[in-house]
Coordinates of C-alpha atoms in Angstrom, one line a residue:
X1 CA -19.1 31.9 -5.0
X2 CA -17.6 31.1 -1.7
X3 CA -16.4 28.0 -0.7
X4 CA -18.0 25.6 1.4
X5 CA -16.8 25.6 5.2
X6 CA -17.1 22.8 7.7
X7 CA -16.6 23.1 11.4
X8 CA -16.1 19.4 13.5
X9 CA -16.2 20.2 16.8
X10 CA -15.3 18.7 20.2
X11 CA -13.2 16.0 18.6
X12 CA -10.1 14.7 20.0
X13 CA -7.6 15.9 17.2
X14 CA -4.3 13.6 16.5
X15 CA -2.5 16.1 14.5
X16 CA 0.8 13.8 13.6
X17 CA 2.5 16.9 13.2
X18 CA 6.5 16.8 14.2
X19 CA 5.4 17.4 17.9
X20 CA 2.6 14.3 17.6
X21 CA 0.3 17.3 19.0
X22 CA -2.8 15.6 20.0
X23 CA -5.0 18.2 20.6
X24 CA -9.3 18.0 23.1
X25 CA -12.3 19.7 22.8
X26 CA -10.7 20.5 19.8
X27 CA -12.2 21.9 16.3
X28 CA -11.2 21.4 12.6
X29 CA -12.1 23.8 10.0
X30 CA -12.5 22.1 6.3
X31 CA -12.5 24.9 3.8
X32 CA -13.2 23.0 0.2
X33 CA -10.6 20.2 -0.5
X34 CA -8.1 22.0 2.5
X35 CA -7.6 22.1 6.4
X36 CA -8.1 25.6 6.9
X37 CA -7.8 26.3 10.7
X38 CA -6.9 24.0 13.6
X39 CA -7.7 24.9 17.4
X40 CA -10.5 25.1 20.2
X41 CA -13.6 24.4 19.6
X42 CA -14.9 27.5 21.4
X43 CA -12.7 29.2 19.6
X44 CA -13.4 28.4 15.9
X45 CA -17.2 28.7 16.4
X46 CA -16.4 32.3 17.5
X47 CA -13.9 32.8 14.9
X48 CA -16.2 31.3 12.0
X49 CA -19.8 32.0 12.3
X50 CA -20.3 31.0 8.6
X51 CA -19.0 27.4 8.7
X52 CA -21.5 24.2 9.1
X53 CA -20.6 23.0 12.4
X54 CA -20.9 19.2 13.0
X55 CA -20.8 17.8 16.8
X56 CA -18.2 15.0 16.8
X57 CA -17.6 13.9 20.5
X58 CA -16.0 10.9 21.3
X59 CA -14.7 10.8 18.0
X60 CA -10.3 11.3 17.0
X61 CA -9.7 12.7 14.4
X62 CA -6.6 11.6 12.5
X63 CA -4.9 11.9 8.7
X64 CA -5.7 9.0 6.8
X65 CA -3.3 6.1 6.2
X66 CA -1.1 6.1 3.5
X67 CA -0.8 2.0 1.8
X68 CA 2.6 2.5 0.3
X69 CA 2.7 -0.7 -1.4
X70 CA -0.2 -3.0 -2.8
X71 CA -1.3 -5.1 -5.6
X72 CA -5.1 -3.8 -5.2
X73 CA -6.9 -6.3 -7.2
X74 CA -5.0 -8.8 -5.8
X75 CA -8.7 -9.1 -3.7
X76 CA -9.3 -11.2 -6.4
X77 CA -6.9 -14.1 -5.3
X78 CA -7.1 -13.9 -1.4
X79 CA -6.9 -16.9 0.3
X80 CA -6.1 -19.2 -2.8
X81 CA -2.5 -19.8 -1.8
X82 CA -2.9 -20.0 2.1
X83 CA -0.7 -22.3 4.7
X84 CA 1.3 -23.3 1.6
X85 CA 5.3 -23.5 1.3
X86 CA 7.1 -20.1 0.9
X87 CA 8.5 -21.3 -2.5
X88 CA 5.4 -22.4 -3.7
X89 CA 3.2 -18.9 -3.4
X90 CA 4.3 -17.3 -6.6
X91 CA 3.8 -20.2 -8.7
X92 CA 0.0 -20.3 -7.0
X93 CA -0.3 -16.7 -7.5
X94 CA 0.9 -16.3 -11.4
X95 CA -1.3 -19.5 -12.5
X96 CA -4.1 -17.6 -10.8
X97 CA -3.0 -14.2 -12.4
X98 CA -2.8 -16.2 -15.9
X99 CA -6.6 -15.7 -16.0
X100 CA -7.3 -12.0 -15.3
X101 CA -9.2 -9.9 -17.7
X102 CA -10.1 -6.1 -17.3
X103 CA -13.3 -6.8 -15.8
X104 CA -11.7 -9.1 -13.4
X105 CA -9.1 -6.4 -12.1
X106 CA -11.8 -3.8 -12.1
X107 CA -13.8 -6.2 -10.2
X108 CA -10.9 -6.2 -7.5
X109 CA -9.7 -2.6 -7.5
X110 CA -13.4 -1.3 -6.4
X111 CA -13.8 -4.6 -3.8
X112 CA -10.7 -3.3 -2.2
X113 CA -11.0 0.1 -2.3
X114 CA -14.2 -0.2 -0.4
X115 CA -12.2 -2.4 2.5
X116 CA -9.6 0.4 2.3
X117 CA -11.8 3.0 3.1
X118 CA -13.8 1.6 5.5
X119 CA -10.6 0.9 7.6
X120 CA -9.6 4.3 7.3
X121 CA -6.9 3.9 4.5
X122 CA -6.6 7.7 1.8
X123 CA -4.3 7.0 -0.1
X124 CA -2.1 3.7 -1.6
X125 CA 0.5 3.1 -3.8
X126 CA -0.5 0.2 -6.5
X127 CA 1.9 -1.6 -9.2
X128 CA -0.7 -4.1 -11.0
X129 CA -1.7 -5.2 -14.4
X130 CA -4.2 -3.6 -17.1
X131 CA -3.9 -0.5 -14.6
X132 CA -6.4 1.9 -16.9
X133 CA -9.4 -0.3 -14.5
X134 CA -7.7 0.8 -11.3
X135 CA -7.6 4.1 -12.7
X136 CA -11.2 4.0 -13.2
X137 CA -12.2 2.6 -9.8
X138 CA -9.9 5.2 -8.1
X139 CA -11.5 8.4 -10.1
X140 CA -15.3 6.9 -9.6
X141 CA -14.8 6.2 -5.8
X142 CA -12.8 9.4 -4.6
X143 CA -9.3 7.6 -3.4
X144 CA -5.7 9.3 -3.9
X145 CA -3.7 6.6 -5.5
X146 CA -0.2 6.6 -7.4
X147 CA -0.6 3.7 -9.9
X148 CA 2.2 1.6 -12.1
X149 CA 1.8 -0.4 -14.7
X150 CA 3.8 -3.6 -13.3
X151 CA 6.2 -3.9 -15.8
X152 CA 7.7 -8.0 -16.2
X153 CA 10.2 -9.7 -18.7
X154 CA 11.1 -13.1 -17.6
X155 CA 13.9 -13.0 -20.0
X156 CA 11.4 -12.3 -23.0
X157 CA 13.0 -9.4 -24.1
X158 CA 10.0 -8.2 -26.7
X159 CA 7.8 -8.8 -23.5
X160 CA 9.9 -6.6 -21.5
X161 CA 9.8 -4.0 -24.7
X162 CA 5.6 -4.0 -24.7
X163 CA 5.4 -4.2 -21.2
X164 CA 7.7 -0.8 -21.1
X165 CA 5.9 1.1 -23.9
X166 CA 2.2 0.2 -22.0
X167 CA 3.6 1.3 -18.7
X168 CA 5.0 4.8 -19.7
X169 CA 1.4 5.7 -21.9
X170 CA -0.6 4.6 -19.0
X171 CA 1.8 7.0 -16.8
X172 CA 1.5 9.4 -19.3
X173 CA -2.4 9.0 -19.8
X174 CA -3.7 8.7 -16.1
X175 CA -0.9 11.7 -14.5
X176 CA -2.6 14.4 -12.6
X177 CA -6.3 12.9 -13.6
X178 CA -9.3 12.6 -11.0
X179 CA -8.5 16.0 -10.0
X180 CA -4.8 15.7 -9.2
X181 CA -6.1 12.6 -7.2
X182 CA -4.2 10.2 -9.2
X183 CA -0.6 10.3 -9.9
X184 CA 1.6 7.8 -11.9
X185 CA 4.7 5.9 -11.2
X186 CA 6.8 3.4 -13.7
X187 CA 6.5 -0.5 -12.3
X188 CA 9.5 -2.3 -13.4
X189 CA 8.6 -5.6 -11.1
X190 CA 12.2 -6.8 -9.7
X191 CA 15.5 -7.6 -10.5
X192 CA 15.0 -11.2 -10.5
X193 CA 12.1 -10.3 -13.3
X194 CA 13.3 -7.2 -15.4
X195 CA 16.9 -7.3 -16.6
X196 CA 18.9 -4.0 -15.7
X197 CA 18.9 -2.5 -18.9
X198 CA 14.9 -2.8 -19.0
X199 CA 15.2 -1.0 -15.3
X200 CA 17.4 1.6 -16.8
X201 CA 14.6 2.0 -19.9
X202 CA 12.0 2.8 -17.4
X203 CA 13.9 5.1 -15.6
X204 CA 14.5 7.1 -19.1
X205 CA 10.1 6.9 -19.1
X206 CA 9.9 8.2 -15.4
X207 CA 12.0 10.8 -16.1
X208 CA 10.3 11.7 -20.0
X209 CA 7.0 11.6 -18.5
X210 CA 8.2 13.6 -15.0
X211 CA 6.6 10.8 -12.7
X212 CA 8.8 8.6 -10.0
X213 CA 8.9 4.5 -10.0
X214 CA 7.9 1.9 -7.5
X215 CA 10.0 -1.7 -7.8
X216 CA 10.4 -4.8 -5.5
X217 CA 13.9 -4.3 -4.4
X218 CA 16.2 -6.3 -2.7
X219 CA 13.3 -8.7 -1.6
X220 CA 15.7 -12.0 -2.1
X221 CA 19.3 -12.3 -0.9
X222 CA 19.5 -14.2 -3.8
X223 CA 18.0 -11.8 -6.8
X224 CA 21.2 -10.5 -7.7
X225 CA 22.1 -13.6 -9.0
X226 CA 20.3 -12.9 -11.9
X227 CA 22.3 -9.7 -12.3
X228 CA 25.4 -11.2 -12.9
X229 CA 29.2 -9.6 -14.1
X230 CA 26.7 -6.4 -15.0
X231 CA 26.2 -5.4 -11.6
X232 CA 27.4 -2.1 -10.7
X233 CA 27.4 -2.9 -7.1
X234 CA 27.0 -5.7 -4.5
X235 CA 23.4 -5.4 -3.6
X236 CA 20.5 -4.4 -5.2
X237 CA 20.6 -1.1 -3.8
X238 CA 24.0 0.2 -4.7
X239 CA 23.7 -1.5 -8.0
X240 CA 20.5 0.9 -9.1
X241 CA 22.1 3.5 -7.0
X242 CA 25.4 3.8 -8.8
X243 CA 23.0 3.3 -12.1
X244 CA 21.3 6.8 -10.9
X245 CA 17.9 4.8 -11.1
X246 CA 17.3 5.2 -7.4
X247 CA 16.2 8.7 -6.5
X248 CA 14.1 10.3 -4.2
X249 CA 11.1 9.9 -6.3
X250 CA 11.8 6.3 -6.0
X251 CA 9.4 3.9 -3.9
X252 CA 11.1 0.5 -2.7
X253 CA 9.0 -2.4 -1.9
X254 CA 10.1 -4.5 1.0
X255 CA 14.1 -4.1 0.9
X256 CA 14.3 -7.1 3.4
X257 CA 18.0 -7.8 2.6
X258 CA 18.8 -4.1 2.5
X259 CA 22.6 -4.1 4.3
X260 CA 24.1 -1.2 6.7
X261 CA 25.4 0.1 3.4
X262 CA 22.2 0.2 1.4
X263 CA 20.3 2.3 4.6
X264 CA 23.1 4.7 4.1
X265 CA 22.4 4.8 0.6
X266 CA 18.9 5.5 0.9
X267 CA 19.2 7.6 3.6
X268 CA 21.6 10.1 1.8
X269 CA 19.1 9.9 -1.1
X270 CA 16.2 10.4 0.2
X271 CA 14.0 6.9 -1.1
X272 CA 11.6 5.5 1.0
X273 CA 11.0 1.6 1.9
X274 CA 7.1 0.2 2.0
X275 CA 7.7 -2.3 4.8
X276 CA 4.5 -5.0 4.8
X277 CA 4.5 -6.9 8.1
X278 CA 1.5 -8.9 7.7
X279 CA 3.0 -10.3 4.1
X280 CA 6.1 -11.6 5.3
X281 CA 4.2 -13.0 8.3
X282 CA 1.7 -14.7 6.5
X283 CA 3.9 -16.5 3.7
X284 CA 7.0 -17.1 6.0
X285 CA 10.4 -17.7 4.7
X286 CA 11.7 -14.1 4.6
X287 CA 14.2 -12.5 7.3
X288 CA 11.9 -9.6 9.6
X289 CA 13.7 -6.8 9.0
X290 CA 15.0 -4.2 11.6
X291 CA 12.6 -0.8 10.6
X292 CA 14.0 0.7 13.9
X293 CA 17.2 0.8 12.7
X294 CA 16.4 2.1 9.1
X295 CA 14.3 4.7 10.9
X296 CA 16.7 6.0 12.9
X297 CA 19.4 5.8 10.1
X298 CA 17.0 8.9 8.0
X299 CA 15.2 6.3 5.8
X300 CA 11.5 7.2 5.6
X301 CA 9.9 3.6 6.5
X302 CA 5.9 3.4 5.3
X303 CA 3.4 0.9 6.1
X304 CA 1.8 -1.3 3.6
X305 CA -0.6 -4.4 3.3
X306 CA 0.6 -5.7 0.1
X307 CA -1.5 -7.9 -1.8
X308 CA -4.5 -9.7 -0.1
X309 CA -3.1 -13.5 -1.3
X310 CA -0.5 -13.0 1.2
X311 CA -2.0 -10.7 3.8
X312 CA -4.9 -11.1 3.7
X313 CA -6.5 -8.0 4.5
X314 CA -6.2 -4.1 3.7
X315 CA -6.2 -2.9 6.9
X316 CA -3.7 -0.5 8.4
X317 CA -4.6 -1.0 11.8
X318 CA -3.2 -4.6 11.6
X319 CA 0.0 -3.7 10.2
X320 CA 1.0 -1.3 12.7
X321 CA 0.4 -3.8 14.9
X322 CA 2.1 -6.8 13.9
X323 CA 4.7 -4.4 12.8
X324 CA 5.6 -3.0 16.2
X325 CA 4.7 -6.6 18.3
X326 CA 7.1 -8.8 16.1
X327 CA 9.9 -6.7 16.4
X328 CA 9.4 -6.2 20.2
X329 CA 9.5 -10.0 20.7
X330 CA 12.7 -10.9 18.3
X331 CA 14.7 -7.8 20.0
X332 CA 13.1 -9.2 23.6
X333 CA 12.7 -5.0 23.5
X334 CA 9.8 -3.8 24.3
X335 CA 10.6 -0.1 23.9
X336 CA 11.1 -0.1 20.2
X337 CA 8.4 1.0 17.7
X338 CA 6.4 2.6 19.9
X339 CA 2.8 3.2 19.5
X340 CA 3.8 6.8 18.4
X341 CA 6.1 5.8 15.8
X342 CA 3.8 3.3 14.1
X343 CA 1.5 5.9 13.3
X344 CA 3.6 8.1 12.1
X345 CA 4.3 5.3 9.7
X346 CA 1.0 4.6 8.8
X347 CA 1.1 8.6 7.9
X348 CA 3.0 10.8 7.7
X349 CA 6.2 8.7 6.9
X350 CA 4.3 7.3 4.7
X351 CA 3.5 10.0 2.3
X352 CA 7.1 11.0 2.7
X353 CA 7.8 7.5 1.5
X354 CA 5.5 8.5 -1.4
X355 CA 6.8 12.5 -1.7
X356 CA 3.0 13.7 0.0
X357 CA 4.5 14.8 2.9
X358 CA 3.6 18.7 1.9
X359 CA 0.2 17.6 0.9
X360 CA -1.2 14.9 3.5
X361 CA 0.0 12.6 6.2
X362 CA -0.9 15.0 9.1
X363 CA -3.5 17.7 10.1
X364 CA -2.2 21.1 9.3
X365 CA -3.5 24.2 8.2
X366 CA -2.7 24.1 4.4
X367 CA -2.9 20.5 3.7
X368 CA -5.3 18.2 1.8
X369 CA -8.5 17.1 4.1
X370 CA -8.1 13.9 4.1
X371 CA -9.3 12.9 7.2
X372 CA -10.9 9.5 9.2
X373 CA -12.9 9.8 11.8
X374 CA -12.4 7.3 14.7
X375 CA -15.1 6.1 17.5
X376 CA -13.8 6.2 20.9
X377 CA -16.4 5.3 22.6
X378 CA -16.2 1.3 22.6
X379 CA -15.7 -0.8 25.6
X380 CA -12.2 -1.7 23.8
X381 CA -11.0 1.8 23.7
X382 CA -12.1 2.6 27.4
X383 CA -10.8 3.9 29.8
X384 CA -9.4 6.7 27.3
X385 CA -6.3 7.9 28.1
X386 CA -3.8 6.8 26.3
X387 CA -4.9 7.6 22.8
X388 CA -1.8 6.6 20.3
X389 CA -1.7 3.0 22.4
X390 CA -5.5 2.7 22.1
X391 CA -5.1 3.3 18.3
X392 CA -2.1 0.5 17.8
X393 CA -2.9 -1.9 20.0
X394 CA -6.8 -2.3 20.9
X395 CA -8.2 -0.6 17.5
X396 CA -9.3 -2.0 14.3
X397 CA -10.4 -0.7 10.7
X398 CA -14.3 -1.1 11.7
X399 CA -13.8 1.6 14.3
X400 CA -13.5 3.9 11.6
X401 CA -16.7 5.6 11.4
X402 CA -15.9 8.2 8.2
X403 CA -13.2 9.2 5.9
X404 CA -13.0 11.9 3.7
X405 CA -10.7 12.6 0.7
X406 CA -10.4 16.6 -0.3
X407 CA -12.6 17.0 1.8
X408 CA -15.4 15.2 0.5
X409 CA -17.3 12.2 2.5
X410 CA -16.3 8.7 1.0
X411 CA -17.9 7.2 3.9
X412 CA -20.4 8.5 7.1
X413 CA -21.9 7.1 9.9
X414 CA -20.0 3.4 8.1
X415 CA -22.2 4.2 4.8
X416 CA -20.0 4.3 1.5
X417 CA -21.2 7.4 -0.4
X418 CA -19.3 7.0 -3.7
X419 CA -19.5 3.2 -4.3
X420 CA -22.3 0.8 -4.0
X421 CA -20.5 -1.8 -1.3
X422 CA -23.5 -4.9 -2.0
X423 CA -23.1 -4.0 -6.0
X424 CA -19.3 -4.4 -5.3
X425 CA -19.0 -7.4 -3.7
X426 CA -21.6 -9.3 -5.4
X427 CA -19.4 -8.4 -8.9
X428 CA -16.5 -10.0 -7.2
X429 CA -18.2 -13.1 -6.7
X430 CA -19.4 -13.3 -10.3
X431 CA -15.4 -12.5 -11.4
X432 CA -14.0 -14.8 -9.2
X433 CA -16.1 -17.6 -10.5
X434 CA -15.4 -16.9 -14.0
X435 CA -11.8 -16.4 -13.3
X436 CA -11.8 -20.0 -11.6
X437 CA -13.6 -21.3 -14.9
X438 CA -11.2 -20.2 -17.5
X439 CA -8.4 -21.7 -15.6
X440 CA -10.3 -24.6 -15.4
X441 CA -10.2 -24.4 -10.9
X442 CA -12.0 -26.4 -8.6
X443 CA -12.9 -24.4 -5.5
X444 CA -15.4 -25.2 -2.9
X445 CA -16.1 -24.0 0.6
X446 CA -15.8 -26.9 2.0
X447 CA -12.9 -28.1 -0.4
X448 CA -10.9 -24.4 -1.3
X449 CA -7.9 -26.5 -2.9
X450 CA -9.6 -29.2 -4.1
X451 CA -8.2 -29.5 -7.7
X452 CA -5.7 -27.2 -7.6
X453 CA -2.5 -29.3 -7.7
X454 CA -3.8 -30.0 -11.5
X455 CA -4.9 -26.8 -13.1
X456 CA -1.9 -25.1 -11.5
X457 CA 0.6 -28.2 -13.2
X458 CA -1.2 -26.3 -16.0
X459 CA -0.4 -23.0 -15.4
X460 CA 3.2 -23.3 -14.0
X461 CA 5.5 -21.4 -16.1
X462 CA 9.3 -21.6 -17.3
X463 CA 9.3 -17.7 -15.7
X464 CA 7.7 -18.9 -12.2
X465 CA 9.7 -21.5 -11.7
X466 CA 12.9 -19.5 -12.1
X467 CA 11.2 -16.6 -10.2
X468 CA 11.3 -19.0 -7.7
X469 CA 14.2 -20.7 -7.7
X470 CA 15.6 -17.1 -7.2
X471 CA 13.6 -16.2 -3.8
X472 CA 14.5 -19.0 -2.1
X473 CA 17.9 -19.5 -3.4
X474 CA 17.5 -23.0 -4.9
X475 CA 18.9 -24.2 -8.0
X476 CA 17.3 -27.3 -8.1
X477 CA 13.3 -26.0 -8.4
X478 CA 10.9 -27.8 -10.3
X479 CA 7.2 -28.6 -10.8
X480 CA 6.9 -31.3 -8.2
X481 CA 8.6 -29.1 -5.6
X482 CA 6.2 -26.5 -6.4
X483 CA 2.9 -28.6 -6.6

């Protein structure tokens, strides 16, 4: 039985290859879950008789981003802790998270992975709880996802134990599934939440089960602190690195305090960083870091949204954005991150950041078809000539007009095909409202945090407020400075 061929033809082709070849009138040949030919359109009609061919003028044609760091069913807890105190947003968050139950995290995973793909996102990298419901989501829906178990001890060290031995069977359980769509990771949270011998212990798992890790690393100046007279180094970084717990196969979250050192460090072994522009932005309170400089030293820098309660969306187009715009104005540069670069970080540095790079993040011949399809013709992208600075800084996720994963339509024409979008949202609603009631929250529209300052006296923990009192370097933290 042959295998299905697909010819798109006379599209504008963005290749991100290492020339950035962006290619016109140009044709891409989808044989089953590959690209199998690149080139004219003239050409590959000709050359494959065979094929389906499908017209798509006016559209580019681009690899799909690559989120290298979220908390997916964080959907469930957008907006609740909004133009609020940095110090006071984990405390908001983990009362909130106090109440999730499988159905609730299910709930979120699908909600965002419909946003995802409708803005053009492939592929993200998740660390979350009860991480068997993302699983599902991702395998019913068609995503590529590497999932971790978020692993947290809060100086509960039989917490720390359970949380370990869950995280390395649901590795175990969920590698290589949905089709080789889903690959694992070990989730030790942070520093400031797992003590190092519990990071070491997970390391042991990655390496029993053959799967890398993703952490929160070096996200507070202050989170070695907690390390103590057991550090092996004086930073986060060189601490796990001389602990040969950072490796290539190793996926650091934010690294916002990362020092010259630390980018040599990385650099020389090959880890990645998941930078999240619109997170720091939104919640303030944390230094912008300098991903020119950490690009330049070798260190494959990704894009990422993070979690939606402190973003508050999932889509790539905005971070590449903000990214770029933020850095210009505090260097008073407007040459750096150009539009170029920030799509390369939106792909094909991120699947580096992730170790895809052989598999997606550009359109080659060989390479997973995971593709979006972009509509050009808008009055916002016109005149069209300048496609990579059309894409940064006039686009947005609902120009995305399809995406395909292994080459198989998600979404057409801005239909889902593998996920009933109403069905979806209106679950969410009925989730959210039962997550509200068991934590006994008062939300209106016109009122959002009216009665919040009460349940969440209920819900602040021992563990947040010394979470806290790390991240913003305080020792003197304590329910009425949170609430």
């Amino acid at each position: 039985m042959s295998t299905k061929q697909t010819l798109f033809t006379n599209a504008i082709v963005y290749t991100v290859d290492p020339k950035d070849t962006i290619l016109t009138n140009a044709a891409v040949l989808v044989e089953g879950s590959r690209i199998a030919a690149i080139g004219p359109s003239e050409q590959l009609r000709n050359q494959y008789p065979q094929a389906e061919i499908v017209d798509v003028t006016d559209r580019a044609i681009l690899p799909g981003f690559v989120n290298t760091h979220i908390h997916l069913s964080m959907t469930m807890t957008r907006s609740i802790a909004d133009d609020i105190e940095a110090a006071k947003w984990l405390p908001v968050v983990w009362a909130m998270e106090s109440n999730l139950k499988p159905e609730t995290v299910y709930a979120g995973a699908v909600l965002g992975i419909a946003e995802m793909i409708a803005s053009g996102t492939t592929t993200f990298n998740d660390h979350y709880f009860m991480m068997d419901e993302v699983a599902r989501a991702v395998q019913e829906t068609g995503i590529r996802a590497d999932l971790a178990f978020a692993i947290l001890e809060n100086r509960n060290k039989k917490k720390g134990e359970k949380d370990l031995a869950t995280g390395e069977a649901f590795a175990a359980e969920w590698n290589g599934k949905a089709e080789g769509r889903i690959r694992t990771r070990m989730g030790p949270h942070a520093l400031y939440t797992c003590s190092t011998e519990l990071v070491q212990a997970a390391r042991a798992a990655a390496d029993r089960v053959g799967v890398g890790m993703h952490m929160h690393v070096a996200e507070s100046a202050f989170e070695m602190t907690l390390v103590g007279k057991k550090a092996a180094g004086p930073t986060s970084i060189q601490h796990l690195a001389a602990l040969d717990i950072l490796r290539s196969d190793f996926v650091i979250a934010h690294g916002l305090n990362a020092d010259a050192r630390d980018i040599e460090i990385l650099a020389e072994l090959g880890v990645g960083i998941a930078h999240c522009p619109q997170a720091y932005a939104h919640i303030g309170g944390w230094p912008w870091p300098h991903i020119d400089e950490w690009a330049a030293a070798g260190v494959a820098v990704g894009l990422a949204t993070d979690g939606t309660a402190s973003n508050n969306n999932l889509d790539m187009f905005d971070e590449m954005r903000l990214a770029t715009e933020v850095r210009k104005l505090q260097a008073r540069d407007g040459t750096l991150l150009p539009a170029r670069q920030m799509l390369r970080m939106a792909t094909i540095e991120g699947a580096k950041v992730l170790g895809l790079q052989d598999e997606i993040g550009s359109i080659e011949v060989g390479k997973k078809a995971d593709l979006i399809f972009i509509n050009t013709r808008q009055p916002h992208l016109r005149p069209l000539h300048n496609l990579p600075s059309h894409l940064v800084y006039s686009a947005r996720g609902a120009d995305v007009e399809s995406v395909m994963v292994d080459g198989n339509f998600l979404y057409k024409d801005r239909q889902h095909l593998t996920l009933d979008v109403n069905a979806a949202m209106e679950r969410a609603d009925r989730e959210f409202a039962a997550m509200l009631g068991r934590g006994g929250w008062s939300v209106t529209m016109q009122e959002p945090k009216a009665g919040l300052a009460a349940a969440l006296k209920l819900g602040v923990t021992q563990q947040a407020l010394s979470v806290m009192q790390v991240l913003v370097g305080s020792e003197q933290a304590s329910e009425d400075t949170i609430l």
